[in-house]
PDB file of C-alpha atoms in Angstrom:
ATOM      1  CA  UNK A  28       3.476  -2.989  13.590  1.00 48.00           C
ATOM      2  CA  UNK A  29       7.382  -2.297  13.065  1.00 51.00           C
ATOM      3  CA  UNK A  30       9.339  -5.372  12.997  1.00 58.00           C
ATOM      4  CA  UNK A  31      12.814  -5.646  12.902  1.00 69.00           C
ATOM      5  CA  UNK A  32      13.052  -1.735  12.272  1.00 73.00           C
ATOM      6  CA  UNK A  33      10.573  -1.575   9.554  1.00 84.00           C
ATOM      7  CA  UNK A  34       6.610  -1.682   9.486  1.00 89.00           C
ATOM      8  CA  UNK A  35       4.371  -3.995   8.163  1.00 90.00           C
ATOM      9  CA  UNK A  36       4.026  -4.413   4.271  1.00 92.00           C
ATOM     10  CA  UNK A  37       2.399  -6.081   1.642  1.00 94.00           C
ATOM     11  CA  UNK A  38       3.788  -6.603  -1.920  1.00 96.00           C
ATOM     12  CA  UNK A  39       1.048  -6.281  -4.687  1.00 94.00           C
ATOM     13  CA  UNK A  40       1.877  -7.393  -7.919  1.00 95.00           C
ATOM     14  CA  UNK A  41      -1.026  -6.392  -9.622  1.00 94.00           C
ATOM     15  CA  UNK A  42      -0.680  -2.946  -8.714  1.00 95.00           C
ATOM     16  CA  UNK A  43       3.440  -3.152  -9.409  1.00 97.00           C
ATOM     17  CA  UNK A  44       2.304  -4.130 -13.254  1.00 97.00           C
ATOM     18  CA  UNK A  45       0.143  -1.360 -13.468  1.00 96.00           C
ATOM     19  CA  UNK A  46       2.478   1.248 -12.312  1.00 97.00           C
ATOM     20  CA  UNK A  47       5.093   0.207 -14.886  1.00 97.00           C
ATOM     21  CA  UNK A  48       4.813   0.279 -19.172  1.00 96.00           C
ATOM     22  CA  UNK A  49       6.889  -0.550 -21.597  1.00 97.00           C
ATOM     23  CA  UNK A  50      10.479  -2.223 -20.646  1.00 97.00           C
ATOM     24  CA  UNK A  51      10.328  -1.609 -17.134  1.00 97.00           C
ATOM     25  CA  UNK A  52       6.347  -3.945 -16.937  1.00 97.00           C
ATOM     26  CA  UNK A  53       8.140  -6.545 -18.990  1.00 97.00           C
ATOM     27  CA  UNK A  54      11.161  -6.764 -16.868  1.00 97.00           C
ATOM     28  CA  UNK A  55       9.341  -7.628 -13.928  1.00 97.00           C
ATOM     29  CA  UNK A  56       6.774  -9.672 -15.413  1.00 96.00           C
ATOM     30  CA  UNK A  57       9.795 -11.454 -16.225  1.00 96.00           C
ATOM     31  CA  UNK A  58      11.303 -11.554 -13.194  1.00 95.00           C
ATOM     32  CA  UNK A  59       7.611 -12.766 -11.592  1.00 93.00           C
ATOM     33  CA  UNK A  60       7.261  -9.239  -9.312  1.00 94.00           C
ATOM     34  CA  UNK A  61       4.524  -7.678 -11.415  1.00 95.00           C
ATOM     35  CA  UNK A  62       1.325  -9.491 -13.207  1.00 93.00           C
ATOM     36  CA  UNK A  63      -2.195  -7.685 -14.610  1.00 91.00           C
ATOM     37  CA  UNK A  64      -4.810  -9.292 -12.559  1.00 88.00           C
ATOM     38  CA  UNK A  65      -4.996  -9.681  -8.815  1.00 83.00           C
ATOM     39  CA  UNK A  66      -5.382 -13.145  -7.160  1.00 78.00           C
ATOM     40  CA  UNK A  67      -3.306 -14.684 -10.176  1.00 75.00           C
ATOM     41  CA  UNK A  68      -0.680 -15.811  -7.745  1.00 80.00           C
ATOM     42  CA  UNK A  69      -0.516 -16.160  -3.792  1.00 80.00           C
ATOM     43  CA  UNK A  70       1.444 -13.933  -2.204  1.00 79.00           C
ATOM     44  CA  UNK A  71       4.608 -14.533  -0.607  1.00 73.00           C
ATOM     45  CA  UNK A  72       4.544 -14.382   3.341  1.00 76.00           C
ATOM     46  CA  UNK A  73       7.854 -12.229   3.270  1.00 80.00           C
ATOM     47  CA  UNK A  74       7.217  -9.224   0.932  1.00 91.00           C
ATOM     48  CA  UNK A  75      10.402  -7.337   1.835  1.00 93.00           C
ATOM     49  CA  UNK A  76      12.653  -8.863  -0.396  1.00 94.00           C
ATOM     50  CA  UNK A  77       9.955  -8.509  -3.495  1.00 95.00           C
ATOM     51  CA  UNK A  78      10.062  -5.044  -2.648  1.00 96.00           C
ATOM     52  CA  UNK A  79      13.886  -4.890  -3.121  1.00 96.00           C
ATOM     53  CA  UNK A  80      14.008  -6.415  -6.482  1.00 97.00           C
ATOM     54  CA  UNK A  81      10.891  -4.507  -7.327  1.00 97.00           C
ATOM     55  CA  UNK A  82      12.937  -1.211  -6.829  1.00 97.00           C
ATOM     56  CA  UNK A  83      15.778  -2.308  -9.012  1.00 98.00           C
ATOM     57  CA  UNK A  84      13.789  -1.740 -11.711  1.00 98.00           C
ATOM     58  CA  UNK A  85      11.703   1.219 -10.444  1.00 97.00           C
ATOM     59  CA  UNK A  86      11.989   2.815  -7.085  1.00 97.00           C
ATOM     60  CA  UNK A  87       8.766   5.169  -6.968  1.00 97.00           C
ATOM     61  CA  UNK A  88       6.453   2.457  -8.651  1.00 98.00           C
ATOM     62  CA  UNK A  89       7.707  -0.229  -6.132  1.00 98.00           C
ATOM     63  CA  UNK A  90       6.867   1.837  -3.000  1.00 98.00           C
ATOM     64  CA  UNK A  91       3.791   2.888  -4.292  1.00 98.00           C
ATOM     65  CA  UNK A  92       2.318  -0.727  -5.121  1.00 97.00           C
ATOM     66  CA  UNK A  93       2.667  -1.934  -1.641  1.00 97.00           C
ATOM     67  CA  UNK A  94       0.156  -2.141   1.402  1.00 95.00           C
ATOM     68  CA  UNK A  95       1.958  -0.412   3.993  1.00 96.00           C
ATOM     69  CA  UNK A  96       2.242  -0.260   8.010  1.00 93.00           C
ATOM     70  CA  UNK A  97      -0.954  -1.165  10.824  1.00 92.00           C
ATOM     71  CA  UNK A  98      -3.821  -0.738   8.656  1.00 93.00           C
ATOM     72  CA  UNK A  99      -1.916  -1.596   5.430  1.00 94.00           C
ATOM     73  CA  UNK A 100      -2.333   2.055   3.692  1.00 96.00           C
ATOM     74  CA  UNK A 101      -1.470   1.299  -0.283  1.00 96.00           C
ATOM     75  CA  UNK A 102       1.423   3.366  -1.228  1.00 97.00           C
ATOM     76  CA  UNK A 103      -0.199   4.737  -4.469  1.00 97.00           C
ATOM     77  CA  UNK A 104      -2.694   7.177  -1.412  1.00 97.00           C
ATOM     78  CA  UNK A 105       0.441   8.490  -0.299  1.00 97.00           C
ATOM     79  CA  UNK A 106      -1.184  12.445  -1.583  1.00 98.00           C
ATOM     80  CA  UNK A 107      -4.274  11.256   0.491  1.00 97.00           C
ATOM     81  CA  UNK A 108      -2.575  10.085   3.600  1.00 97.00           C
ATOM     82  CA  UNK A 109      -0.765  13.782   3.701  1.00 97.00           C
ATOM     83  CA  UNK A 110       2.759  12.779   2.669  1.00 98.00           C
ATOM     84  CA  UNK A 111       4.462  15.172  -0.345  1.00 98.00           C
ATOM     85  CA  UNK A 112       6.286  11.932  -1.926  1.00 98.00           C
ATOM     86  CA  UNK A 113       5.691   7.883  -1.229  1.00 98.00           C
ATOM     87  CA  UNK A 114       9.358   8.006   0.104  1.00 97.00           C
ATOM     88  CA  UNK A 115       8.123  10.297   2.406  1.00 98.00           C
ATOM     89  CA  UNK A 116       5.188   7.854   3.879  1.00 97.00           C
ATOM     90  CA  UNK A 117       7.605   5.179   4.352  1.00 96.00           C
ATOM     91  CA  UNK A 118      10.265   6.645   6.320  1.00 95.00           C
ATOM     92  CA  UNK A 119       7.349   8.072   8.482  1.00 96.00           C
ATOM     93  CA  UNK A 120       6.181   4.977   9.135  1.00 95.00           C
ATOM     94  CA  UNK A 121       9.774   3.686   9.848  1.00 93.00           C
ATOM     95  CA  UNK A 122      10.080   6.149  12.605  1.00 92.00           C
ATOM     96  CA  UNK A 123       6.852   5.959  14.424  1.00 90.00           C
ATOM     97  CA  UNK A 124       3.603   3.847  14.258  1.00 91.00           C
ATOM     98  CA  UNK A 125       1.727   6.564  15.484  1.00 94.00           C
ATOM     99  CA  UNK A 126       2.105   7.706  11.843  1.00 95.00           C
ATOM    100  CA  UNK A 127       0.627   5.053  10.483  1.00 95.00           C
ATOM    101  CA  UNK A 128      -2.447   5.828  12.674  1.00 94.00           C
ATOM    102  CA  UNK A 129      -2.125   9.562  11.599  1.00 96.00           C
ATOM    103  CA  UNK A 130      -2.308   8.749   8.216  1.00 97.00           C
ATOM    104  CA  UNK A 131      -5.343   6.458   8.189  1.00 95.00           C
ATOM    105  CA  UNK A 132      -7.429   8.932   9.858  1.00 94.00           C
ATOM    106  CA  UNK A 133      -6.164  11.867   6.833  1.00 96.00           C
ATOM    107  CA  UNK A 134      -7.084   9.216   4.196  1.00 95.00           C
ATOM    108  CA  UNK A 135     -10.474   8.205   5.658  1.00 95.00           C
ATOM    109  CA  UNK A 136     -11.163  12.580   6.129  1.00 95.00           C
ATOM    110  CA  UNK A 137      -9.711  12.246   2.427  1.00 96.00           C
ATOM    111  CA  UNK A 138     -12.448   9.506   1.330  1.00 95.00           C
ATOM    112  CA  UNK A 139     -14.777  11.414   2.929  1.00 95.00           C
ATOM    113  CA  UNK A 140     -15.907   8.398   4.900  1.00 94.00           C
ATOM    114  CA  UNK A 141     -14.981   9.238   8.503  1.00 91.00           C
ATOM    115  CA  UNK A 142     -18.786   9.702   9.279  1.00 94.00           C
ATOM    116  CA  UNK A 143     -19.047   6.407   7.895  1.00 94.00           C
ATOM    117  CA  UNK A 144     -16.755   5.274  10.258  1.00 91.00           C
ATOM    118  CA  UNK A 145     -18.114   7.271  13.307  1.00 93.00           C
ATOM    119  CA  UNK A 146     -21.710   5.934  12.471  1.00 95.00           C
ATOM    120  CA  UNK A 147     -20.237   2.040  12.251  1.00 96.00           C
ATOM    121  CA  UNK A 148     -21.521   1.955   8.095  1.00 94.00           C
ATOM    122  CA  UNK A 149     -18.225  -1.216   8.308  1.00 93.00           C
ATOM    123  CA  UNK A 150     -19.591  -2.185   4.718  1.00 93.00           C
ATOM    124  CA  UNK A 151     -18.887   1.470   3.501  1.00 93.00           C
ATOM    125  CA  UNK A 152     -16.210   1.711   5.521  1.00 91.00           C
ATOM    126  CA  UNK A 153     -14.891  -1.490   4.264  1.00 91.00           C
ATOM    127  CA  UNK A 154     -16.115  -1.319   0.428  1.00 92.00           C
ATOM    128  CA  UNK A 155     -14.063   1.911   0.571  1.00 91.00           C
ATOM    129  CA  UNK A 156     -10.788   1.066   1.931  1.00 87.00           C
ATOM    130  CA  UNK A 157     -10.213  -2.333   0.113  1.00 84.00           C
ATOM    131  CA  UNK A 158     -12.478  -2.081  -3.002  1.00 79.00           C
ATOM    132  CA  UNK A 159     -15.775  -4.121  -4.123  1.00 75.00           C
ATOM    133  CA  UNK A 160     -13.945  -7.248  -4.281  1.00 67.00           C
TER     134      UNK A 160
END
């Protein structure tokens, strides 16, 4: 979904913290955008202006540790989803949803679990896209 001009995203901190080292982790530890372990804090319901402050301190990682667009594609599979750069996923998915569907179907063919899909294996399917947790 693209509101207000942009799609659908979700901030993850946990991945944010382990994009970054050194200086750059600490800063935004410090600044609350970035921490080790996932479920440590509820996330915020708007995740745009996280993003913002989490690309003051480092543009690529930023992008790349949120959930982006319809079916919430993390930017760290941008290589899966058939984009050269992360920057490169989200301004396609600023112009047009219909990449967003585009690029789930390349990272599921990337998975290798579109005949999971096809064959309705949803715990597969499921275990694959969002993890064992």
């Amino acid at each position: 979904m693209i509101s207000e001009g942009r799609p659908k995203l979700l901030f993850e901190p946990h991945v944010f913290h382990r994009n970054l080292s050194g200086a750059k982790r600490a800063a935004a530890v410090k600044a609350g955008l970035a921490y080790a372990k996932w479920g440590a804090k509820p996330y915020p319901k708007d995740s745009y202006p996280r993003l913002v402050a989490a690309m003051a301190i480092e543009e690529a990682a930023a992008l790349k540790s949120a959930s982006w667009g319809l079916t919430q594609i993390l930017g760290e599979n941008f290589k899966a989803a058939g984009f050269p750069s992360i920057q490169a996923m989200v301004q396609a998915f600023m112009d047009d949803e219909a990449a967003h569907l585009e690029a789930t179907v390349k990272l599921l063919v990337a998975w290798k679990v579109d005949d999971d899909l096809r064959a309705h294996r949803w715990p597969v399917v499921a275990e694959t896209w969002n993890g064992p947790g």
